[in-house]
mmCIF file of C-alpha atoms in Angstrom:
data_model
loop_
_atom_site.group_PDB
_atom_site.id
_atom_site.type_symbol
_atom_site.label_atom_id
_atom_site.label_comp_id
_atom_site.label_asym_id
_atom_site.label_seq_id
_atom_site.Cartn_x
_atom_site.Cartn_y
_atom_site.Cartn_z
ATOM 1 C CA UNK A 903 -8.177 -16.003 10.625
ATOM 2 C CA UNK A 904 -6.943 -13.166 12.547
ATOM 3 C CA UNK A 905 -8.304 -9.815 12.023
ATOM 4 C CA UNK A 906 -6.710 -6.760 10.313
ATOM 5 C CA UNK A 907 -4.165 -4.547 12.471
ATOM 6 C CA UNK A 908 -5.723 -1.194 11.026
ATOM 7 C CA UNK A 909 -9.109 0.320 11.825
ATOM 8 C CA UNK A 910 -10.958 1.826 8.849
ATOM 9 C CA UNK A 911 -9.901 5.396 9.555
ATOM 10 C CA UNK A 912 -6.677 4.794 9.359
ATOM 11 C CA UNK A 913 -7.000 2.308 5.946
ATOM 12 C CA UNK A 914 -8.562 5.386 4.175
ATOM 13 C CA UNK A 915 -5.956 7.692 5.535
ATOM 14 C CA UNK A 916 -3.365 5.300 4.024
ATOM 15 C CA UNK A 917 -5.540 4.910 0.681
ATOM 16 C CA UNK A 918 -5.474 8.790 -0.102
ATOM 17 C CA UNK A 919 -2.142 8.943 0.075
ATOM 18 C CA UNK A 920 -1.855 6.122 -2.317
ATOM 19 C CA UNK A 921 -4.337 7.920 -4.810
ATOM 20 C CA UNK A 922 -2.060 10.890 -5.327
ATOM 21 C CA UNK A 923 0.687 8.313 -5.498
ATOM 22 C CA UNK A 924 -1.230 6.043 -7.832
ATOM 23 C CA UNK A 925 -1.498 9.794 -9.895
ATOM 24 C CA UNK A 926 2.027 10.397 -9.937
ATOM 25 C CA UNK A 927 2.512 6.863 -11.450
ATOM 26 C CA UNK A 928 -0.264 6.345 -13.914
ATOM 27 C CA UNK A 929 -0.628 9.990 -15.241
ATOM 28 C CA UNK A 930 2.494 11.969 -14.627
ATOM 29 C CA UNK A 931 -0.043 14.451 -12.299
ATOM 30 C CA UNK A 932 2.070 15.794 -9.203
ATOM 31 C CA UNK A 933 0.279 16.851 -6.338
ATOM 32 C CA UNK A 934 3.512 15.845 -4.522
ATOM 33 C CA UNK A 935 6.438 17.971 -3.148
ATOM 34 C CA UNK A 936 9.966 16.534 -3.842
ATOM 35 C CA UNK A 937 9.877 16.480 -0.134
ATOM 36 C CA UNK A 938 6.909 14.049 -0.137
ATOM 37 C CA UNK A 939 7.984 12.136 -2.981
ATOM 38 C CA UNK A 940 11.599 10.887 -1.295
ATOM 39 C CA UNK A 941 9.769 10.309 1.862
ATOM 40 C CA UNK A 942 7.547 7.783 0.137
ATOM 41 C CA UNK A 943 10.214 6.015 -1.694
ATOM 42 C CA UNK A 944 11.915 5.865 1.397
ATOM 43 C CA UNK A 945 8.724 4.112 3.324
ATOM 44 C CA UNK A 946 8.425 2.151 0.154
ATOM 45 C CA UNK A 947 12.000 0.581 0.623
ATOM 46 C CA UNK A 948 11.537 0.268 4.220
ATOM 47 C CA UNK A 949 8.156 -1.440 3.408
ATOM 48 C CA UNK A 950 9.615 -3.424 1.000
ATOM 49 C CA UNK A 951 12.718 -4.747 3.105
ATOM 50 C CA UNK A 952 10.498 -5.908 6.078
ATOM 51 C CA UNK A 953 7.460 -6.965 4.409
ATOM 52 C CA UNK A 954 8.330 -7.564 1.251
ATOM 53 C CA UNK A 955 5.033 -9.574 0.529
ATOM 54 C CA UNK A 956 2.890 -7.346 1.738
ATOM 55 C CA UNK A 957 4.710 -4.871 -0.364
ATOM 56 C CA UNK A 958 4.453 -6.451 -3.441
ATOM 57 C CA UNK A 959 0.320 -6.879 -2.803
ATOM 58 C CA UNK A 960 0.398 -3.710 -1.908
ATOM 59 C CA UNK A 961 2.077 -2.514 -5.547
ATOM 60 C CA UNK A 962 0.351 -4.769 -7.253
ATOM 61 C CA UNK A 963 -3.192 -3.697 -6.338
ATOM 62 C CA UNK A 964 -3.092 -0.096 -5.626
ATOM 63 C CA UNK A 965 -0.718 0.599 -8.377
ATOM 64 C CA UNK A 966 -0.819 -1.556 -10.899
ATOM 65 C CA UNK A 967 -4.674 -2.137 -10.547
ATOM 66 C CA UNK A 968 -4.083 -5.852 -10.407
ATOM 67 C CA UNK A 969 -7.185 -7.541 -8.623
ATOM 68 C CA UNK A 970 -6.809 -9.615 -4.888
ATOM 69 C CA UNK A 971 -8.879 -12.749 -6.593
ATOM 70 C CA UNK A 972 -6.086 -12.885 -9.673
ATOM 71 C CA UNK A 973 -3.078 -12.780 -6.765
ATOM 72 C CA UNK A 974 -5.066 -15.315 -4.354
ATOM 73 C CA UNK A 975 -5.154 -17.436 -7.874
ATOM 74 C CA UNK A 976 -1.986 -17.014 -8.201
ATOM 75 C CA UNK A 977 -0.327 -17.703 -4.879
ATOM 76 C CA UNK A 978 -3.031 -20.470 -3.722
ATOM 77 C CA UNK A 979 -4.723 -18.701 -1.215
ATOM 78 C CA UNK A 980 -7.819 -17.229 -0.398
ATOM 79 C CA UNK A 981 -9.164 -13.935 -1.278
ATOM 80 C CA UNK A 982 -9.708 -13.003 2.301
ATOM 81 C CA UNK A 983 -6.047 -13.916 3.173
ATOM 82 C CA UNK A 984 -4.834 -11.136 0.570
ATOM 83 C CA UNK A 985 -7.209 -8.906 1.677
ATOM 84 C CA UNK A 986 -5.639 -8.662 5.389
ATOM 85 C CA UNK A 987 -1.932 -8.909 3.880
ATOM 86 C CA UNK A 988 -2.888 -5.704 1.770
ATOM 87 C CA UNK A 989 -4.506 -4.209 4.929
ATOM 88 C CA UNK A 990 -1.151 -5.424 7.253
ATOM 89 C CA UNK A 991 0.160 -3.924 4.703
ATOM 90 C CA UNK A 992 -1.238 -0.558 4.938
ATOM 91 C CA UNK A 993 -0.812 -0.401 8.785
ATOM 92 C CA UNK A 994 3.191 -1.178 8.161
ATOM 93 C CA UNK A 995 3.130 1.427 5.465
ATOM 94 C CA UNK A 996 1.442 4.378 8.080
ATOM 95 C CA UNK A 997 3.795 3.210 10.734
ATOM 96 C CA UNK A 998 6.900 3.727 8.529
ATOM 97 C CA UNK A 999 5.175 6.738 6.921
ATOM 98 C CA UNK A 1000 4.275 8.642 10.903
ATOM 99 C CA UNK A 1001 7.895 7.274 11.933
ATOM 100 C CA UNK A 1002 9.839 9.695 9.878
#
């Protein structure tokens, strides 16, 4: 198996801004500027209409707090393969999210 397309720096870069994201979503806190908050829905879509799997492990996990083993279950794969969609995943998302 391949390895991931994003180095660690830039995996924790993308997981803070999922926290206050995550925040936004679970609790109602907004750390967020409208500003921020469109921009994010807008790498979301973008996110969503070229990796849509990715995406949804993305969601899933970080979101909706739904474990890698229960989607590799799910789906028929291995842990490990989740694990670098999630991480292709967060390199798409940065890309889209430095783009605009």
């Amino acid at each position: 198996m391949s390895k991931a397309l994003i180095t660690d720096e830039e995996y924790r870069r993308f997981e803070d801004i999922i926290f206050k994201v995550w925040r936004v979503y679970e609790f109602g806190e907004n750390d967020l500027t409208d500003k921020e908050i469109k921009h994010i829905n807008e790498v979301f879509e973008q996110l969503n209409a070229e990796h849509p799997r990715e995406y949804k492990i993305i969601v899933r996990h970080h979101l909706k707090r739904v474990y890698y083993t229960t989607m590799a279950r799910e789906q028929g794969v291995s842990e490990g393969y989740i694990r670098k969609l999630a991480k292709n995943g967060a390199y798409y998302f940065l890309q889209f999210y430095d783009e605009k």
